[in-house]
Coordinates of C-alpha atoms in Angstrom, one line a residue:
Chain A
X1 CA -6.2 -22.6 34.5
X2 CA -9.5 -20.8 34.2
X3 CA -12.2 -22.2 32.0
X4 CA -14.8 -19.7 30.7
X5 CA -17.7 -19.7 28.2
X6 CA -19.0 -16.1 28.2
X7 CA -17.6 -12.9 26.7
X8 CA -18.5 -11.0 29.9
X9 CA -16.5 -13.4 32.1
X10 CA -13.5 -13.1 29.8
X11 CA -13.6 -9.3 29.8
X12 CA -13.9 -9.2 33.6
X13 CA -10.9 -11.5 34.2
X14 CA -8.7 -9.9 31.5
X15 CA -9.6 -6.4 32.8
X16 CA -7.8 -7.3 36.1
X17 CA -5.0 -9.1 34.3
X18 CA -4.4 -5.9 32.2
X19 CA -4.5 -3.7 35.2
X20 CA -1.8 -5.7 36.9
X21 CA 0.4 -4.8 34.0
X22 CA 0.7 -8.4 32.5
X23 CA 1.0 -8.9 28.8
X24 CA -1.7 -11.1 27.2
X25 CA -1.1 -13.7 24.5
X26 CA -3.9 -15.3 22.5
X27 CA -4.0 -18.6 20.6
X28 CA -7.2 -18.9 18.6
X29 CA -8.0 -22.6 17.8
X30 CA -11.0 -24.7 16.8
X31 CA -10.0 -27.3 19.4
X32 CA -9.1 -30.9 18.6
X33 CA -5.6 -29.9 19.6
X34 CA -2.5 -31.6 18.4
X35 CA 1.2 -31.0 18.9
X36 CA 1.1 -28.1 16.4
X37 CA -1.4 -26.2 18.6
X38 CA 0.5 -27.1 21.7
X39 CA 3.7 -25.6 20.3
X40 CA 1.8 -22.3 19.7
X41 CA 0.7 -22.3 23.3
X42 CA 4.2 -23.0 24.4
X43 CA 5.6 -20.1 22.3
X44 CA 2.8 -17.9 23.7
X45 CA 3.8 -18.9 27.3
X46 CA 7.4 -17.9 26.5
X47 CA 6.4 -14.5 25.0
X48 CA 3.5 -13.3 27.2
X49 CA 2.5 -13.3 30.8
X50 CA -1.1 -14.5 30.5
X51 CA -2.1 -16.9 27.7
X52 CA -5.7 -17.2 26.5
X53 CA -6.5 -20.2 24.3
X54 CA -9.8 -19.8 22.4
X55 CA -11.6 -23.0 21.3
X56 CA -14.4 -22.3 18.9
X57 CA -15.6 -24.2 15.9
X58 CA -16.7 -21.2 13.9
X59 CA -19.8 -21.9 11.8
X60 CA -19.2 -18.9 9.5
X61 CA -16.0 -20.3 8.1
X62 CA -17.7 -23.6 7.0
X63 CA -19.5 -23.8 3.7
X64 CA -22.9 -25.4 3.7
X65 CA -21.5 -28.6 2.1
X66 CA -18.7 -28.8 4.7
X67 CA -19.7 -30.8 7.7
X68 CA -19.6 -28.4 10.6
X69 CA -21.5 -30.8 12.9
X70 CA -18.9 -33.6 12.3
X71 CA -16.0 -31.5 13.3
X72 CA -14.4 -33.2 16.3
X73 CA -14.9 -31.5 19.7
X74 CA -12.9 -33.4 22.4
X75 CA -13.3 -30.6 25.0
X76 CA -12.2 -32.4 28.1
X77 CA -9.0 -33.7 26.4
X78 CA -8.4 -30.2 24.9
X79 CA -8.7 -28.5 28.4
X80 CA -6.3 -31.0 29.9
X81 CA -3.8 -30.3 27.1
X82 CA -4.1 -26.6 27.5
X83 CA -3.5 -26.9 31.3
X84 CA -0.4 -29.0 30.6
X85 CA 0.9 -26.6 28.0
X86 CA 0.7 -23.7 30.5
X87 CA -2.4 -21.7 29.3
X88 CA -3.9 -19.4 31.9
X89 CA -7.4 -19.3 30.5
X90 CA -9.5 -21.2 27.9
X91 CA -12.4 -19.4 26.3
X92 CA -14.8 -21.9 24.7
X93 CA -18.1 -20.1 23.9
X94 CA -21.2 -21.5 22.2
X95 CA -22.2 -20.3 18.7
X96 CA -25.1 -18.4 20.3
X97 CA -22.6 -16.6 22.6
X98 CA -20.5 -15.5 19.6
X99 CA -23.2 -14.6 17.1
X100 CA -26.4 -12.6 17.6
X101 CA -29.4 -14.1 15.8
X102 CA -29.6 -11.1 13.5
X103 CA -25.9 -10.6 13.2
X104 CA -25.1 -8.9 9.9
X105 CA -21.9 -6.9 10.1
X106 CA -18.7 -8.8 9.2
X107 CA -15.2 -8.5 8.0
X108 CA -14.5 -8.9 4.2
X109 CA -11.2 -9.9 2.8
X110 CA -10.3 -8.8 -0.7
X111 CA -8.2 -10.5 -3.3
X112 CA -6.0 -12.3 -0.7
X113 CA -9.0 -14.5 -0.1
X114 CA -9.7 -15.3 -3.8
X115 CA -6.5 -17.4 -4.5
X116 CA -5.2 -20.8 -3.3
X117 CA -7.3 -22.1 -0.4
X118 CA -9.9 -19.4 -1.0
X119 CA -10.4 -20.5 -4.6
X120 CA -12.1 -23.6 -3.4
X121 CA -13.7 -22.1 -0.3
X122 CA -15.2 -18.8 -1.3
X123 CA -16.5 -17.4 2.1
X124 CA -14.0 -19.3 4.3
X125 CA -11.5 -16.5 4.9
X126 CA -14.2 -13.8 5.4
X127 CA -15.5 -16.1 8.2
X128 CA -12.0 -16.5 9.6
X129 CA -11.3 -12.8 9.5
X130 CA -14.7 -12.0 11.2
X131 CA -14.3 -14.4 14.0
X132 CA -10.7 -13.5 14.7
X133 CA -11.7 -9.8 14.8
X134 CA -14.4 -10.7 17.3
X135 CA -12.0 -12.8 19.4
X136 CA -9.4 -10.0 19.4
X137 CA -12.0 -7.5 20.5
X138 CA -13.0 -9.8 23.4
X139 CA -9.5 -10.8 24.5
X140 CA -7.7 -7.6 23.4
X141 CA -4.3 -9.5 23.4
X142 CA -0.9 -7.8 23.0
X143 CA 0.2 -10.8 20.9
X144 CA -1.6 -13.5 18.9
X145 CA 0.0 -16.8 17.7
X146 CA -0.8 -18.6 14.4
X147 CA 0.8 -21.6 12.7
X148 CA 2.8 -21.2 9.5
X149 CA 1.1 -24.4 8.3
X150 CA -2.0 -22.3 7.4
X151 CA 0.1 -19.8 5.5
X152 CA -2.7 -18.0 3.7
X153 CA -4.6 -17.6 7.0
X154 CA -1.7 -16.0 8.8
X155 CA -1.1 -13.7 5.8
X156 CA -4.7 -12.6 5.9
X157 CA -4.7 -12.0 9.6
X158 CA -1.6 -9.9 9.2
X159 CA -3.2 -7.8 6.4
X160 CA -6.4 -7.5 8.6
X161 CA -4.5 -6.1 11.5
X162 CA -2.8 -3.6 9.2
X163 CA -5.9 -2.6 7.2
X164 CA -8.2 -2.3 10.3
X165 CA -5.5 -0.9 12.6
X166 CA -6.0 -3.8 15.1
X167 CA -3.3 -3.3 17.8
X168 CA -2.3 -6.9 18.0
X169 CA 1.2 -8.2 17.1
X170 CA 0.9 -11.4 15.0
X171 CA 3.5 -14.1 15.7
X172 CA 3.7 -16.9 13.1
X173 CA 5.2 -20.1 14.6
X174 CA 6.9 -22.8 12.6
X175 CA 5.0 -25.8 11.3
X176 CA 5.4 -28.9 13.5
X177 CA 6.3 -32.0 11.5
X178 CA 6.4 -35.8 12.1
X179 CA 9.8 -37.4 11.8
X180 CA 8.9 -38.3 8.2
X181 CA 8.5 -34.6 7.4
X182 CA 4.7 -34.8 7.3
X183 CA 3.2 -31.5 8.6
X184 CA 0.9 -32.0 11.6
X185 CA -2.8 -31.5 10.8
X186 CA -6.1 -32.4 12.4
X187 CA -6.8 -34.1 9.0
X188 CA -3.9 -36.6 9.3
X189 CA -6.1 -39.0 11.4
X190 CA -8.0 -39.7 8.2
X191 CA -4.9 -41.1 6.4
X192 CA -4.3 -44.8 6.1
X193 CA -0.7 -46.0 6.6
X194 CA -0.2 -46.2 2.9
X195 CA -1.7 -42.7 2.3
X196 CA 0.6 -41.4 5.0
X197 CA 3.6 -42.7 3.0
X198 CA 2.3 -40.9 -0.1
X199 CA 1.6 -37.7 1.8
X200 CA 5.3 -37.5 2.9
X201 CA 6.1 -36.7 -0.8
X202 CA 4.6 -33.2 -0.2
X203 CA 7.1 -32.1 2.4
X204 CA 9.9 -33.9 0.5
X205 CA 9.1 -31.9 -2.6
X206 CA 9.1 -28.7 -0.6
X207 CA 12.5 -29.5 0.9
X208 CA 13.9 -30.2 -2.5
X209 CA 12.5 -26.9 -3.8
X210 CA 14.1 -25.1 -0.8
X211 CA 17.5 -26.6 -1.7
X212 CA 17.2 -25.8 -5.3
X213 CA 16.0 -22.2 -4.7
X214 CA 19.3 -21.2 -3.3
X215 CA 21.0 -22.5 -6.4
X216 CA 21.4 -19.7 -9.0
X217 CA 21.1 -22.3 -11.7
X218 CA 17.4 -22.9 -11.1
X219 CA 15.0 -20.3 -12.4
X220 CA 11.7 -19.8 -10.6
X221 CA 9.9 -21.2 -13.7
X222 CA 12.0 -24.4 -13.6
X223 CA 11.5 -24.7 -9.9
X224 CA 7.7 -24.4 -10.2
X225 CA 7.6 -26.8 -13.1
X226 CA 9.8 -29.4 -11.3
X227 CA 7.7 -29.1 -8.1
X228 CA 4.5 -29.8 -10.0
X229 CA 6.0 -32.5 -12.2
X230 CA 7.4 -34.4 -9.2
X231 CA 4.0 -34.3 -7.4
X232 CA 2.0 -35.1 -10.5
X233 CA 4.2 -38.2 -10.9
X234 CA 3.5 -39.4 -7.3
X235 CA 0.9 -42.2 -7.5
X236 CA -2.1 -41.8 -5.3
X237 CA -1.6 -38.0 -4.9
X238 CA -3.8 -35.5 -6.8
X239 CA -2.2 -32.1 -7.0
X240 CA -4.4 -29.1 -6.5
X241 CA -1.7 -26.4 -6.7
X242 CA 2.0 -26.1 -6.2
X243 CA 3.5 -22.7 -6.6
X244 CA 5.9 -20.1 -5.3
X245 CA 4.5 -16.8 -4.0
X246 CA 5.3 -13.5 -2.3
X247 CA 4.8 -14.0 1.5
X248 CA 2.7 -10.8 1.8
X249 CA 0.6 -10.5 -1.4
X250 CA 0.5 -14.3 -2.0
X251 CA 0.9 -13.6 -5.7
X252 CA 3.0 -15.8 -7.9
X253 CA 6.4 -14.2 -8.2
X254 CA 8.4 -14.1 -11.5
X255 CA 11.8 -13.0 -10.2
X256 CA 13.7 -14.4 -7.2
X257 CA 13.4 -12.2 -4.2
X258 CA 14.9 -12.5 -0.7
X259 CA 12.0 -14.4 0.8
X260 CA 9.3 -16.4 -1.0
X261 CA 7.0 -19.2 0.0
X262 CA 6.3 -22.5 -1.8
X263 CA 2.7 -23.5 -1.3
X264 CA 1.2 -26.9 -2.0
X265 CA -2.3 -28.4 -1.8
X266 CA -3.0 -32.0 -2.8
X267 CA -5.5 -34.7 -2.2
X268 CA -4.4 -38.1 -0.9
X269 CA -7.3 -40.5 -1.0
X270 CA -10.2 -38.3 0.2
X271 CA -8.1 -36.1 2.4
X272 CA -7.0 -32.7 1.3
X273 CA -3.6 -31.7 2.6
X274 CA -1.8 -28.3 2.5
X275 CA 1.8 -27.6 3.3
X276 CA 4.3 -24.8 2.6
X277 CA 7.9 -23.8 3.2
X278 CA 9.8 -20.5 3.1
X279 CA 12.5 -20.2 0.5
X280 CA 15.4 -17.9 1.2
X281 CA 18.3 -16.9 -0.9
X282 CA 21.7 -17.7 0.7
X283 CA 23.0 -14.5 2.1
Chain B
X1 CA -5.2 20.7 23.2
X2 CA -2.9 18.3 21.3
X3 CA -3.0 18.3 17.6
X4 CA -1.8 15.1 16.0
X5 CA -1.6 13.6 12.5
X6 CA -0.1 10.1 12.9
X7 CA -1.5 6.9 14.3
X8 CA 1.7 6.2 16.2
X9 CA 1.5 9.6 18.0
X10 CA -2.1 9.0 19.0
X11 CA -1.3 5.5 20.4
X12 CA 1.7 6.8 22.3
X13 CA -0.3 9.7 23.9
X14 CA -3.4 7.6 24.7
X15 CA -1.3 4.8 26.2
X16 CA -0.2 7.2 28.9
X17 CA -3.7 8.6 29.3
X18 CA -5.1 5.1 29.8
X19 CA -2.3 4.2 32.2
X20 CA -3.3 7.2 34.3
X21 CA -6.8 5.7 34.7
X22 CA -8.6 8.3 32.7
X23 CA -11.6 7.4 30.6
X24 CA -11.4 8.2 26.9
X25 CA -14.2 9.6 24.8
X26 CA -14.1 9.8 21.0
X27 CA -16.0 12.1 18.6
X28 CA -15.5 11.0 15.0
X29 CA -16.1 13.8 12.5
X30 CA -15.3 14.8 8.9
X31 CA -14.5 18.4 10.1
X32 CA -16.4 21.5 8.9
X33 CA -17.7 21.6 12.4
X34 CA -21.0 23.2 13.3
X35 CA -23.0 23.5 16.6
X36 CA -24.2 19.9 16.2
X37 CA -20.6 18.6 16.3
X38 CA -19.7 21.0 19.2
X39 CA -22.6 19.7 21.2
X40 CA -21.2 16.1 20.8
X41 CA -17.8 17.3 22.0
X42 CA -19.5 19.0 25.0
X43 CA -21.4 15.8 26.0
X44 CA -18.1 13.9 25.5
X45 CA -16.4 16.3 27.9
X46 CA -19.1 15.8 30.5
X47 CA -19.0 12.0 30.2
X48 CA -15.3 11.2 29.8
X49 CA -11.9 12.4 31.2
X50 CA -10.0 12.8 27.9
X51 CA -11.8 13.7 24.6
X52 CA -10.4 12.8 21.2
X53 CA -12.0 14.5 18.2
X54 CA -11.1 12.9 14.9
X55 CA -11.3 14.9 11.7
X56 CA -11.0 12.8 8.6
X57 CA -12.8 13.2 5.3
X58 CA -13.0 9.5 4.6
X59 CA -12.6 8.7 0.9
X60 CA -14.1 5.2 1.1
X61 CA -17.5 6.6 2.1
X62 CA -17.8 8.8 -1.0
X63 CA -19.1 7.3 -4.3
X64 CA -17.0 8.2 -7.4
X65 CA -19.7 10.8 -8.5
X66 CA -19.8 12.4 -5.1
X67 CA -17.2 15.2 -4.9
X68 CA -14.7 14.2 -2.3
X69 CA -12.3 16.9 -3.3
X70 CA -14.9 19.7 -2.8
X71 CA -15.8 18.6 0.7
X72 CA -14.9 21.7 2.9
X73 CA -11.8 21.3 5.1
X74 CA -11.5 24.5 7.3
X75 CA -8.9 22.9 9.5
X76 CA -7.7 26.0 11.4
X77 CA -11.2 27.0 12.3
X78 CA -12.1 23.4 13.3
X79 CA -9.1 23.2 15.6
X80 CA -10.0 26.5 17.3
X81 CA -13.6 25.2 17.8
X82 CA -12.3 21.9 19.3
X83 CA -10.1 23.8 21.7
X84 CA -13.0 26.0 22.8
X85 CA -15.3 23.0 23.2
X86 CA -12.8 21.4 25.6
X87 CA -11.4 18.6 23.4
X88 CA -8.1 17.2 24.7
X89 CA -6.7 15.9 21.4
X90 CA -7.6 16.3 17.7
X91 CA -6.4 13.5 15.3
X92 CA -6.5 14.7 11.7
X93 CA -4.6 12.1 9.6
X94 CA -4.1 12.2 5.8
X95 CA -5.7 9.6 3.6
X96 CA -2.3 8.0 3.2
X97 CA -1.9 7.6 6.9
X98 CA -5.2 5.9 7.2
X99 CA -5.1 3.6 4.2
X100 CA -2.3 1.4 2.9
X101 CA -2.0 1.5 -0.9
X102 CA -2.9 -2.1 -1.2
X103 CA -5.5 -2.0 1.6
X104 CA -8.1 -4.7 1.0
X105 CA -9.7 -5.8 4.2
X106 CA -12.8 -3.9 5.2
X107 CA -16.0 -4.0 7.3
X108 CA -19.2 -5.0 5.4
X109 CA -22.7 -4.0 6.7
X110 CA -25.6 -6.3 5.8
X111 CA -29.2 -5.3 5.2
X112 CA -29.0 -2.3 7.6
X113 CA -27.0 -0.6 4.8
X114 CA -29.4 -1.4 2.0
X115 CA -32.4 0.7 3.0
X116 CA -33.0 4.5 3.3
X117 CA -29.8 6.4 2.9
X118 CA -28.0 3.3 1.8
X119 CA -30.4 2.7 -1.0
X120 CA -29.0 5.8 -2.9
X121 CA -25.4 5.3 -1.7
X122 CA -24.6 1.6 -2.1
X123 CA -21.1 1.5 -0.5
X124 CA -21.4 4.5 1.8
X125 CA -22.1 2.6 5.1
X126 CA -19.4 0.0 4.4
X127 CA -17.0 2.9 4.1
X128 CA -18.3 4.4 7.3
X129 CA -18.2 1.1 9.2
X130 CA -14.6 0.5 8.1
X131 CA -13.3 3.9 9.0
X132 CA -15.0 3.9 12.4
X133 CA -13.6 0.4 13.1
X134 CA -10.2 1.7 12.2
X135 CA -10.6 4.9 14.3
X136 CA -11.8 2.9 17.3
X137 CA -8.8 0.6 17.0
X138 CA -6.5 3.6 17.0
X139 CA -8.1 5.5 19.8
X140 CA -9.6 2.6 21.8
X141 CA -12.1 4.9 23.5
X142 CA -14.4 3.8 26.3
X143 CA -17.2 5.9 24.8
X144 CA -18.0 7.3 21.4
X145 CA -20.5 10.0 20.5
X146 CA -22.6 10.2 17.4
X147 CA -25.5 12.6 16.5
X148 CA -29.1 11.3 16.3
X149 CA -29.4 13.4 13.1
X150 CA -27.6 10.6 11.1
X151 CA -29.9 8.1 12.6
X152 CA -29.1 5.2 10.3
X153 CA -25.4 5.8 10.8
X154 CA -25.7 5.5 14.6
X155 CA -27.9 2.4 14.3
X156 CA -25.2 0.8 12.1
X157 CA -22.4 1.7 14.4
X158 CA -24.3 0.2 17.3
X159 CA -24.9 -3.0 15.4
X160 CA -21.2 -3.1 14.4
X161 CA -20.1 -2.9 18.0
X162 CA -22.5 -5.7 18.9
X163 CA -21.6 -7.9 15.9
X164 CA -17.8 -7.4 16.0
X165 CA -17.7 -7.3 19.9
X166 CA -16.1 -3.8 19.8
X167 CA -15.8 -2.8 23.4
X168 CA -16.9 0.8 22.9
X169 CA -20.1 2.3 24.4
X170 CA -22.0 4.3 21.8
X171 CA -23.7 7.4 23.0
X172 CA -26.3 9.0 20.6
X173 CA -26.8 12.7 21.2
X174 CA -29.9 14.8 20.3
X175 CA -30.1 16.6 17.0
X176 CA -29.3 20.3 17.4
X177 CA -31.9 22.5 15.7
X178 CA -32.2 26.1 14.7
X179 CA -35.0 28.1 16.3
X180 CA -37.2 27.4 13.3
X181 CA -36.8 23.6 14.0
X182 CA -34.4 23.0 11.0
X183 CA -31.9 20.3 12.0
X184 CA -28.3 21.6 11.8
X185 CA -26.3 20.1 8.9
X186 CA -23.1 20.9 7.0
X187 CA -25.4 21.1 3.9
X188 CA -27.6 23.9 5.2
X189 CA -25.1 26.4 3.9
X190 CA -26.2 25.5 0.4
X191 CA -29.8 26.6 1.1
X192 CA -31.1 30.0 0.0
X193 CA -33.3 32.0 2.4
X194 CA -36.4 30.8 0.5
X195 CA -35.2 27.1 0.5
X196 CA -34.5 27.4 4.2
X197 CA -38.2 28.3 4.8
X198 CA -39.3 25.3 2.7
X199 CA -36.9 23.0 4.6
X200 CA -38.5 23.9 7.9
X201 CA -41.5 21.9 6.8
X202 CA -39.5 18.7 7.3
X203 CA -39.1 19.2 11.1
X204 CA -42.6 20.5 11.4
X205 CA -44.0 17.3 9.8
X206 CA -41.9 15.3 12.2
X207 CA -43.2 17.2 15.2
X208 CA -46.8 16.8 14.0
X209 CA -46.2 13.0 13.6
X210 CA -44.8 12.9 17.1
X211 CA -47.9 14.5 18.5
X212 CA -50.3 12.3 16.5
X213 CA -48.3 9.1 17.3
X214 CA -49.3 9.3 21.0
X215 CA -52.9 9.6 20.0
X216 CA -54.6 6.2 19.9
X217 CA -56.9 7.4 17.1
X218 CA -54.0 7.5 14.6
X219 CA -52.9 4.2 13.1
X220 CA -49.4 3.8 11.8
X221 CA -50.6 3.6 8.3
X222 CA -52.6 6.8 8.6
X223 CA -49.6 8.4 10.2
X224 CA -47.2 7.4 7.4
X225 CA -49.7 8.5 4.8
X226 CA -50.3 11.9 6.3
X227 CA -46.6 12.4 6.8
X228 CA -46.0 11.7 3.1
X229 CA -49.0 13.7 1.9
X230 CA -48.1 16.8 3.8
X231 CA -44.5 16.8 2.4
X232 CA -45.6 15.9 -1.1
X233 CA -47.9 19.0 -1.0
X234 CA -45.1 21.3 0.1
X235 CA -44.0 23.3 -2.9
X236 CA -40.3 23.3 -3.7
X237 CA -39.7 20.1 -1.7
X238 CA -39.1 16.7 -3.4
X239 CA -39.7 13.8 -1.0
X240 CA -37.4 10.9 -1.2
X241 CA -38.8 8.9 1.7
X242 CA -40.9 9.5 4.8
X243 CA -41.5 6.5 7.1
X244 CA -41.7 5.1 10.6
X245 CA -39.2 2.3 11.5
X246 CA -37.9 0.2 14.3
X247 CA -34.9 2.0 16.0
X248 CA -32.7 -1.1 15.8
X249 CA -33.6 -2.9 12.6
X250 CA -34.7 0.2 10.7
X251 CA -37.5 -1.9 9.2
X252 CA -40.9 -0.3 8.7
X253 CA -43.1 -1.2 11.6
X254 CA -46.7 -2.3 11.2
X255 CA -47.9 -2.1 14.8
X256 CA -47.2 0.6 17.3
X257 CA -44.4 -0.2 19.7
X258 CA -42.9 1.7 22.6
X259 CA -40.2 3.5 20.6
X260 CA -40.2 4.1 16.9
X261 CA -38.4 6.6 14.7
X262 CA -39.9 8.7 11.9
X263 CA -37.3 9.2 9.1
X264 CA -37.4 11.7 6.3
X265 CA -35.2 12.5 3.4
X266 CA -36.1 15.2 0.9
X267 CA -34.5 17.4 -1.7
X268 CA -34.9 21.2 -1.4
X269 CA -33.5 22.8 -4.6
X270 CA -30.3 20.8 -5.2
X271 CA -29.7 20.1 -1.5
X272 CA -30.7 16.7 -0.1
X273 CA -31.7 16.9 3.6
X274 CA -32.4 14.2 6.2
X275 CA -34.1 14.5 9.5
X276 CA -35.7 12.2 12.0
X277 CA -37.6 12.1 15.3
X278 CA -38.2 9.4 17.9
X279 CA -41.9 8.7 18.5
X280 CA -42.8 7.4 22.0
X281 CA -46.2 6.2 23.3
X282 CA -47.4 8.2 26.3
X283 CA -46.7 6.0 29.3

């Protein structure tokens, strides 16, 4: 596995890869890899000939009060995991390599960034869209792999490729869960054993919503209400939002449609957790 | 010459061109081609194997009060001129082909878009940056050719390629002038014979500034002052700005440096004209 820190090295290596006719898959990450990331790399290895993992803790997607400097950066461990998962190249640039000092041109997301996670993190998704555009322009992959866990993020990346005509196919991979149902997240390490038991209620509520959704007896309004009620009644859990939205527009939907997504964000102790599940009508 | 209106056709054709090892040059235009555009195509033909001219009157760079619908669209004539100039392909999409109805993700220019031309057209350069990003993502050229006449535009496109890591080399081609010195512009057709004579003062003032710049006797402050004074004294011409700036930051410069640019915008009758000239110290 190659291990590269500069844009020019990446370009040089990938130029040869592309010339040889190989397809290129890209897995953008902020490092601190867990099983969820590794599953993305494994899918990428299945679907493309040459897999580039990017590891970059992107400053422009952190708000001033969010602690960029404390974000974990276990590089040696990450590199080892990438090798084991079958990545061909890891690109882990410095912030200076990625952003010119007087950098000023960026990608701006519209209303898709105002709701849900964007509501509490105003510039977050503009930062994500900008860095992913840059990474795509450096790597020029055929395919790029994102986790369904960050549902709004993958919706925005898809809209970005459509609206800016970026020629990359976005593949959204299923959320990886613990046996309990808890969605894997870098933030789970902050949970105590007791908080972990409380957090499990989030995935359980989603699973129940999924079962009920297919039942014609349940209206969407009832479903939302019940989802919120169950989580509001869970001790030790503070609900931020629980809703059912259109997978593309992320707008709350009023009438059942073939595919919808239930989104939840909640705080357990001091840790904010998000999770989601697709709801499909029985065909 | 191929003549194409859909993104998928362009991609299909250029995929083959790229596979054959040919370099691709792109000349983005809004059509209504004049000698200035044709000189860009000719330089593109010299420097690349396959030249794509795009003709698209981009709605997002027009303000609501600017008359998008009245912008000239002499397509048959433009196609003929592109053929004669040696273009390989013309891409002239509809607005519907370029923008999804619910399109919401765009490119935003920072302070480079606030000054000079941007001051009177607040969203103009965001619209330009967005459409050029899109066209670059469709055509994926090796080289792209812009006129020095729209100096701020080419500075912004260069900054955009740097800040978004767009792998396209920007080539800025010299302004084409009438024998009188008047810079070619689509807007010159609006000038009466008398206005045309007045307009010539703009390029004459720039030429004088260039001569004086090389003269150690002239300070930058004197130079700016004289430039403004001469144009303010020209009857029938209403000066908007006349200044000397850094070619990259477009900020007014206080001390002479190797390369600088004199920028002028002025109204002659109802027609707003811009022109510029690089000033270089004698080496």
